[in-house]
């Protein structure tokens, strides 16, 4: 009897494994043959925080990661109102007009707090959203900063396997997102506006340092002259920064996203960057460096998931929280006691 039950369980496990493999195979085949529904489904799978989905997501990603070499990954940042979504729409349209497939993703560390992402709003990037060569993915409603990051990285891999040539990753919200986006792209673009003479104030030094191009957006109408002035100021300011390790000299460009001016120049600049970086080996080195970062990030996420999906662990957390409430134990000692009791 016992043996029969054991065999039955084995058979079911095998069947389940087969079905899962079959699903991943189907998903993968759909994905690489330009089926949007498969891509969306695949993204939902990798975005799942369930441990059971992790293995399946990994199987899929393993197949997909082989496709990721010839793409262009661009990060787009700028304060809210700088015109990021208007720019991405204009830039994306320019690319699709030239036959490129474009995916737009977002990193939004605040989405879990604001319950809903700006990109989820259907009115954004309306024209691009309708373009058959474009895929716009709203930022995931993650539950943690780390969680959101993990998913965007995996989503890049899926989109690239699906044949998207250019991946635009937008920072949405404020906070850590610039650094996170920078760590997953090749080219980092900072959108700026001509200010009232204080162009260089209020910008975090680190962001300028990360930028491969600064685009002064809204350089139209009465704003043309101030934008030209801002360009000169930024060019001067860029000289004060140490040269980049890869030898690239960041450029300042003018654009009007609403009038679609300067868009082509930005695309040319991106191509120039790729040409130069492919020649000096930076592109490959940087992507390898990023792969190592992705690995560490995944280890962190996985460890978290392993613990927090363990019922014994979560109930011990609940218990400890009560002890902390009564000040029976300090949070520091409580944390190490808890982890030590589960990690022998
Ligand atoms: P985001 O918050 O950075 O994504 O900014 P949006 O793309 O939503 O743009 C904010 C506002 O600026 C919108 O009202 C846009 O129409 C406007 N805008 C964006 N780009 C331009 C531009 O190049 N010129 C002008 N005049 N307005 C722009």
Coordinates of C-alpha atoms and ligand atoms in Angstrom, one line a residue:
X1 CA 0.0 0.0 0.0
X2 CA 2.7 2.4 1.1
X3 CA 4.7 1.6 -2.1
X4 CA 1.7 2.1 -4.3
X5 CA 1.1 5.5 -2.8
X6 CA 4.8 6.4 -3.2
X7 CA 4.7 5.3 -6.9
X8 CA 1.6 7.3 -7.5
X9 CA 3.2 10.4 -6.0
X10 CA 6.3 9.8 -8.2
X11 CA 4.2 9.4 -11.3
X12 CA 2.2 12.6 -10.5
X13 CA 5.4 14.6 -9.9
X14 CA 6.8 13.4 -13.2
X15 CA 3.7 14.3 -15.0
X16 CA 3.6 17.7 -13.4
X17 CA 7.2 18.2 -14.4
X18 CA 6.4 17.2 -18.0
X19 CA 3.5 19.5 -18.2
X20 CA 5.5 22.4 -16.8
X21 CA 8.2 21.7 -19.3
X22 CA 5.6 21.6 -22.1
X23 CA 4.2 24.9 -20.9
X24 CA 7.6 26.6 -20.8
X25 CA 8.3 25.2 -24.3
X26 CA 5.0 26.6 -25.6
X27 CA 5.6 29.9 -23.9
X28 CA 9.1 30.1 -25.3
X29 CA 8.0 29.2 -28.8
X30 CA 5.2 31.8 -28.6
X31 CA 7.6 34.3 -27.3
X32 CA 10.2 33.9 -30.0
X33 CA 7.6 33.8 -32.8
X34 CA 6.4 37.3 -32.0
X35 CA 3.3 36.4 -30.0
X36 CA 2.5 39.2 -27.6
X37 CA 0.2 37.2 -25.4
X38 CA 3.1 34.8 -24.8
X39 CA 5.4 37.6 -23.9
X40 CA 2.9 39.1 -21.5
X41 CA 2.3 35.7 -19.9
X42 CA 6.1 35.1 -19.6
X43 CA 6.5 38.4 -17.9
X44 CA 3.7 37.6 -15.5
X45 CA 5.5 34.3 -14.7
X46 CA 8.9 36.0 -14.0
X47 CA 7.1 38.7 -12.0
X48 CA 5.5 36.1 -9.7
X49 CA 7.0 36.1 -6.3
X50 CA 5.9 32.5 -5.6
X51 CA 8.8 30.2 -5.0
X52 CA 7.1 27.5 -7.1
X53 CA 7.2 29.8 -10.1
X54 CA 10.8 30.6 -9.6
X55 CA 12.0 27.3 -11.1
X56 CA 9.7 27.6 -14.1
X57 CA 10.7 31.2 -14.7
X58 CA 14.4 30.2 -14.5
X59 CA 13.8 27.4 -17.1
X60 CA 12.4 30.0 -19.5
X61 CA 15.0 32.6 -18.8
X62 CA 17.7 30.1 -19.3
X63 CA 16.5 29.6 -22.8
X64 CA 15.9 33.3 -23.4
X65 CA 19.3 34.6 -22.2
X66 CA 21.0 33.2 -25.3
X67 CA 19.2 35.9 -27.4
X68 CA 20.4 38.9 -25.6
X69 CA 23.6 40.0 -27.4
X70 CA 22.7 42.3 -30.3
X71 CA 20.2 44.6 -28.5
X72 CA 20.5 48.2 -27.5
X73 CA 19.5 48.9 -23.9
X74 CA 18.9 52.6 -23.0
X75 CA 17.9 54.0 -19.7
X76 CA 15.9 57.2 -19.6
X77 CA 15.7 59.3 -16.5
X78 CA 14.7 62.8 -15.5
X79 CA 12.5 64.5 -12.9
X80 CA 8.7 64.1 -13.2
X81 CA 7.5 66.5 -15.9
X82 CA 10.8 66.6 -17.8
X83 CA 9.0 64.8 -20.6
X84 CA 10.2 61.3 -20.3
X85 CA 7.1 59.6 -21.6
X86 CA 6.6 62.2 -24.4
X87 CA 10.3 61.7 -25.3
X88 CA 10.0 57.9 -25.3
X89 CA 7.0 58.0 -27.5
X90 CA 8.7 60.3 -30.0
X91 CA 12.0 58.3 -29.9
X92 CA 10.2 55.0 -30.0
X93 CA 8.1 56.1 -33.0
X94 CA 11.3 57.2 -34.7
X95 CA 12.7 53.7 -34.2
X96 CA 9.7 51.8 -35.3
X97 CA 9.5 53.9 -38.4
X98 CA 12.9 52.6 -39.2
X99 CA 11.7 49.0 -38.6
X100 CA 13.1 48.5 -35.1
X101 CA 11.1 46.7 -32.5
X102 CA 11.0 48.7 -29.3
X103 CA 10.1 47.6 -25.8
X104 CA 9.4 50.1 -23.1
X105 CA 9.9 49.0 -19.5
X106 CA 9.9 50.9 -16.2
X107 CA 11.6 50.8 -12.9
X108 CA 9.4 52.2 -10.2
X109 CA 10.5 51.7 -6.7
X110 CA 7.6 53.7 -5.4
X111 CA 4.9 51.6 -7.2
X112 CA 4.3 49.5 -4.2
X113 CA 3.6 52.5 -2.1
X114 CA 1.6 54.5 -4.5
X115 CA -0.4 51.4 -5.4
X116 CA -0.4 51.6 -9.2
X117 CA 2.1 52.9 -11.7
X118 CA 2.0 55.9 -13.9
X119 CA 2.9 53.8 -16.8
X120 CA -0.2 51.7 -16.2
X121 CA -2.2 54.7 -17.2
X122 CA -3.5 53.9 -20.7
X123 CA -3.3 57.5 -21.8
X124 CA 0.5 57.5 -21.7
X125 CA 2.4 56.8 -24.9
X126 CA -0.9 56.3 -26.8
X127 CA 0.5 56.3 -30.3
X128 CA 3.4 54.0 -29.4
X129 CA 1.2 51.7 -27.5
X130 CA -0.8 51.0 -30.7
X131 CA 2.3 50.4 -32.8
X132 CA 2.7 46.7 -33.7
X133 CA 6.5 47.1 -33.4
X134 CA 6.3 48.4 -29.9
X135 CA 5.6 46.7 -26.6
X136 CA 4.9 48.8 -23.5
X137 CA 5.0 47.1 -20.2
X138 CA 3.6 48.9 -17.2
X139 CA 5.8 48.8 -14.2
X140 CA 5.1 45.8 -12.0
X141 CA 3.2 46.3 -8.8
X142 CA 6.0 44.7 -6.7
X143 CA 6.1 44.5 -3.0
X144 CA 9.6 45.5 -2.4
X145 CA 12.4 47.5 -4.0
X146 CA 14.4 44.4 -4.7
X147 CA 11.4 42.6 -6.1
X148 CA 10.7 45.3 -8.7
X149 CA 14.3 45.4 -9.8
X150 CA 14.5 41.7 -10.3
X151 CA 11.5 41.7 -12.5
X152 CA 12.6 44.4 -14.8
X153 CA 15.9 42.7 -15.4
X154 CA 14.2 39.4 -16.3
X155 CA 11.7 41.3 -18.4
X156 CA 14.6 42.7 -20.5
X157 CA 15.8 39.2 -21.2
X158 CA 12.3 38.1 -22.2
X159 CA 11.8 41.1 -24.5
X160 CA 15.2 40.5 -26.2
X161 CA 14.3 36.9 -26.8
X162 CA 11.1 38.1 -28.3
X163 CA 13.2 40.0 -30.9
X164 CA 13.0 43.6 -29.5
X165 CA 16.0 45.5 -30.9
X166 CA 15.9 48.5 -28.5
X167 CA 14.9 48.3 -24.9
X168 CA 14.0 51.6 -23.2
X169 CA 14.0 51.5 -19.4
X170 CA 12.4 54.5 -17.9
X171 CA 12.7 55.6 -14.3
X172 CA 9.4 56.3 -12.8
X173 CA 9.1 57.9 -9.4
X174 CA 12.0 59.2 -7.4
X175 CA 14.5 57.6 -5.2
X176 CA 16.8 54.7 -6.0
X177 CA 15.6 54.2 -9.5
X178 CA 18.4 55.9 -11.4
X179 CA 21.1 53.7 -10.0
X180 CA 19.0 50.6 -10.6
X181 CA 18.2 51.5 -14.2
X182 CA 21.9 52.4 -14.8
X183 CA 22.9 48.9 -13.6
X184 CA 20.8 47.3 -16.3
X185 CA 21.4 49.3 -19.4
X186 CA 24.3 50.2 -21.8
X187 CA 23.5 53.8 -22.4
X188 CA 22.1 56.2 -19.9
X189 CA 20.2 59.3 -21.0
X190 CA 19.3 62.1 -18.7
X191 CA 16.4 64.4 -19.7
X192 CA 16.7 68.0 -18.5
X193 CA 14.8 71.2 -18.8
X194 CA 16.3 74.6 -19.3
X195 CA 15.8 76.2 -15.9
X196 CA 15.8 79.8 -14.7
X197 CA 19.6 80.1 -14.5
X198 CA 20.0 77.4 -11.9
X199 CA 20.5 74.5 -14.3
X200 CA 23.2 73.0 -12.3
X201 CA 21.4 73.1 -9.0
X202 CA 19.2 70.4 -7.6
X203 CA 20.7 67.7 -9.8
X204 CA 22.4 64.9 -7.9
X205 CA 26.0 64.8 -8.9
X206 CA 25.9 61.1 -9.2
X207 CA 23.2 61.2 -11.9
X208 CA 25.2 63.5 -14.1
X209 CA 28.2 61.3 -13.6
X210 CA 26.2 58.3 -14.9
X211 CA 24.8 60.1 -17.9
X212 CA 26.1 59.2 -21.4
X213 CA 23.9 62.0 -22.9
X214 CA 22.1 64.9 -21.4
X215 CA 19.1 65.9 -23.5
X216 CA 17.6 69.4 -22.9
X217 CA 14.0 68.7 -23.7
X218 CA 11.2 71.1 -24.5
X219 CA 13.7 73.2 -26.7
X220 CA 10.8 74.7 -28.6
X221 CA 9.0 78.1 -28.9
X222 CA 10.2 80.6 -26.3
X223 CA 12.2 77.9 -24.7
X224 CA 14.7 77.6 -27.6
X225 CA 17.1 80.3 -26.4
X226 CA 17.2 79.3 -22.7
X227 CA 17.7 75.7 -23.8
X228 CA 20.7 76.7 -25.9
X229 CA 22.1 78.5 -22.9
X230 CA 21.5 75.5 -20.7
X231 CA 23.3 73.3 -23.3
X232 CA 26.4 75.5 -23.0
X233 CA 26.2 75.4 -19.2
X234 CA 26.0 71.6 -19.1
X235 CA 28.8 71.2 -21.6
X236 CA 30.9 73.4 -19.4
X237 CA 29.9 71.5 -16.3
X238 CA 30.6 68.1 -17.8
X239 CA 34.2 69.1 -18.2
X240 CA 34.4 69.2 -14.4
X241 CA 33.7 65.5 -14.1
X242 CA 36.4 62.9 -14.3
X243 CA 36.6 61.2 -17.7
X244 CA 34.6 57.9 -18.0
X245 CA 36.5 54.7 -17.7
X246 CA 35.2 53.6 -21.1
X247 CA 36.6 56.7 -22.8
X248 CA 33.2 58.0 -23.8
X249 CA 32.7 61.8 -23.7
X250 CA 29.1 62.5 -22.7
X251 CA 27.3 64.8 -25.0
X252 CA 24.6 67.5 -24.5
X253 CA 21.8 67.7 -27.1
X254 CA 18.7 69.7 -27.6
X255 CA 15.3 68.2 -28.3
X256 CA 11.6 68.9 -28.6
X257 CA 9.7 65.7 -28.0
X258 CA 6.4 67.3 -28.9
X259 CA 7.7 68.7 -32.2
X260 CA 9.9 65.7 -32.8
X261 CA 13.1 67.8 -33.1
X262 CA 16.5 66.5 -32.3
X263 CA 15.3 62.9 -32.0
X264 CA 17.3 61.6 -35.0
X265 CA 20.5 63.2 -33.6
X266 CA 20.0 61.3 -30.3
X267 CA 19.6 58.0 -32.2
X268 CA 22.8 58.8 -34.1
X269 CA 24.6 59.5 -30.9
X270 CA 23.4 56.2 -29.4
X271 CA 24.7 54.4 -32.5
X272 CA 28.1 56.2 -32.2
X273 CA 28.3 55.1 -28.6
X274 CA 27.6 51.5 -29.5
X275 CA 30.2 51.5 -32.3
X276 CA 32.8 52.9 -30.0
X277 CA 32.0 50.7 -27.1
X278 CA 31.9 47.5 -29.2
X279 CA 35.3 48.3 -30.5
X280 CA 37.0 49.0 -27.2
X281 CA 35.3 46.0 -25.5
X282 CA 33.4 48.0 -22.9
X283 CA 30.0 46.8 -24.0
X284 CA 30.8 43.2 -23.4
X285 CA 32.7 43.9 -20.1
X286 CA 29.9 46.0 -18.8
X287 CA 27.2 43.4 -19.6
X288 CA 29.3 40.7 -17.8
X289 CA 29.7 43.0 -14.8
X290 CA 25.9 43.5 -14.9
X291 CA 25.3 39.7 -15.0
X292 CA 27.3 39.3 -11.9
X293 CA 25.2 42.0 -10.2
X294 CA 22.1 40.3 -11.4
X295 CA 23.3 37.1 -9.9
X296 CA 23.9 38.6 -6.5
X297 CA 20.5 40.4 -6.6
X298 CA 18.9 37.1 -7.4
X299 CA 20.6 35.3 -4.5
X300 CA 19.3 38.0 -2.2
X301 CA 15.7 37.7 -3.5
X302 CA 15.8 34.0 -3.5
X303 CA 17.0 33.8 0.1
X304 CA 14.3 36.2 1.1
X305 CA 11.7 34.1 -0.7
X306 CA 12.9 30.8 0.8
X307 CA 12.6 32.2 4.3
X308 CA 9.4 34.1 3.9
X309 CA 7.6 31.2 2.3
X310 CA 8.4 28.9 5.2
X311 CA 5.4 28.9 7.5
X312 CA 7.6 28.1 10.5
X313 CA 9.7 31.1 9.8
X314 CA 6.8 33.5 9.3
X315 CA 5.1 32.4 12.5
X316 CA 8.4 32.8 14.3
X317 CA 8.6 36.3 12.9
X318 CA 5.1 37.0 14.2
X319 CA 6.0 35.8 17.6
X320 CA 9.2 37.8 17.7
X321 CA 7.2 41.0 16.6
X322 CA 5.1 40.5 19.7
X323 CA 8.2 40.2 21.9
X324 CA 9.5 43.4 20.4
X325 CA 6.2 45.2 21.1
X326 CA 6.6 44.3 24.8
X327 CA 10.2 45.3 24.6
X328 CA 11.2 41.8 25.8
X329 CA 14.0 41.8 23.3
X330 CA 15.8 44.3 21.1
X331 CA 15.2 44.2 17.4
X332 CA 18.8 43.5 16.7
X333 CA 19.2 40.6 19.0
X334 CA 15.8 39.3 17.9
X335 CA 16.8 39.3 14.3
X336 CA 20.0 37.4 14.8
X337 CA 18.3 34.9 17.2
X338 CA 15.6 34.3 14.7
X339 CA 17.9 33.8 11.7
X340 CA 20.3 31.6 13.7
X341 CA 17.5 29.3 14.9
X342 CA 16.6 28.7 11.2
X343 CA 20.1 28.6 9.8
X344 CA 22.2 25.9 11.4
Ligands
LIG1 P1 7.3 62.8 -17.5 O1 6.7 63.0 -16.2 O2 8.8 63.1 -17.4 O3 7.0 61.5 -18.1 O4 6.8 64.0 -18.5 P2 5.7 63.9 -19.6 O5 6.1 63.2 -20.8 O6 4.4 63.4 -19.0 O7 5.5 65.5 -20.0 C1 5.1 66.4 -19.0 C2 4.5 67.6 -19.8 O8 5.5 68.2 -20.6 C3 3.4 67.2 -20.7 O9 2.4 68.1 -20.6 C4 4.0 67.2 -22.1 O10 3.1 67.5 -23.1 C5 5.0 68.3 -21.9 N1 6.2 68.1 -22.9 C6 6.9 67.0 -23.0 N2 7.9 67.1 -23.9 C7 7.7 68.4 -24.4 C8 8.5 69.2 -25.4 O11 9.4 68.7 -26.0 N3 8.0 70.4 -25.6 C9 7.0 71.0 -24.9 N4 6.6 72.2 -25.2 N5 6.3 70.3 -24.0 C10 6.7 69.0 -23.7

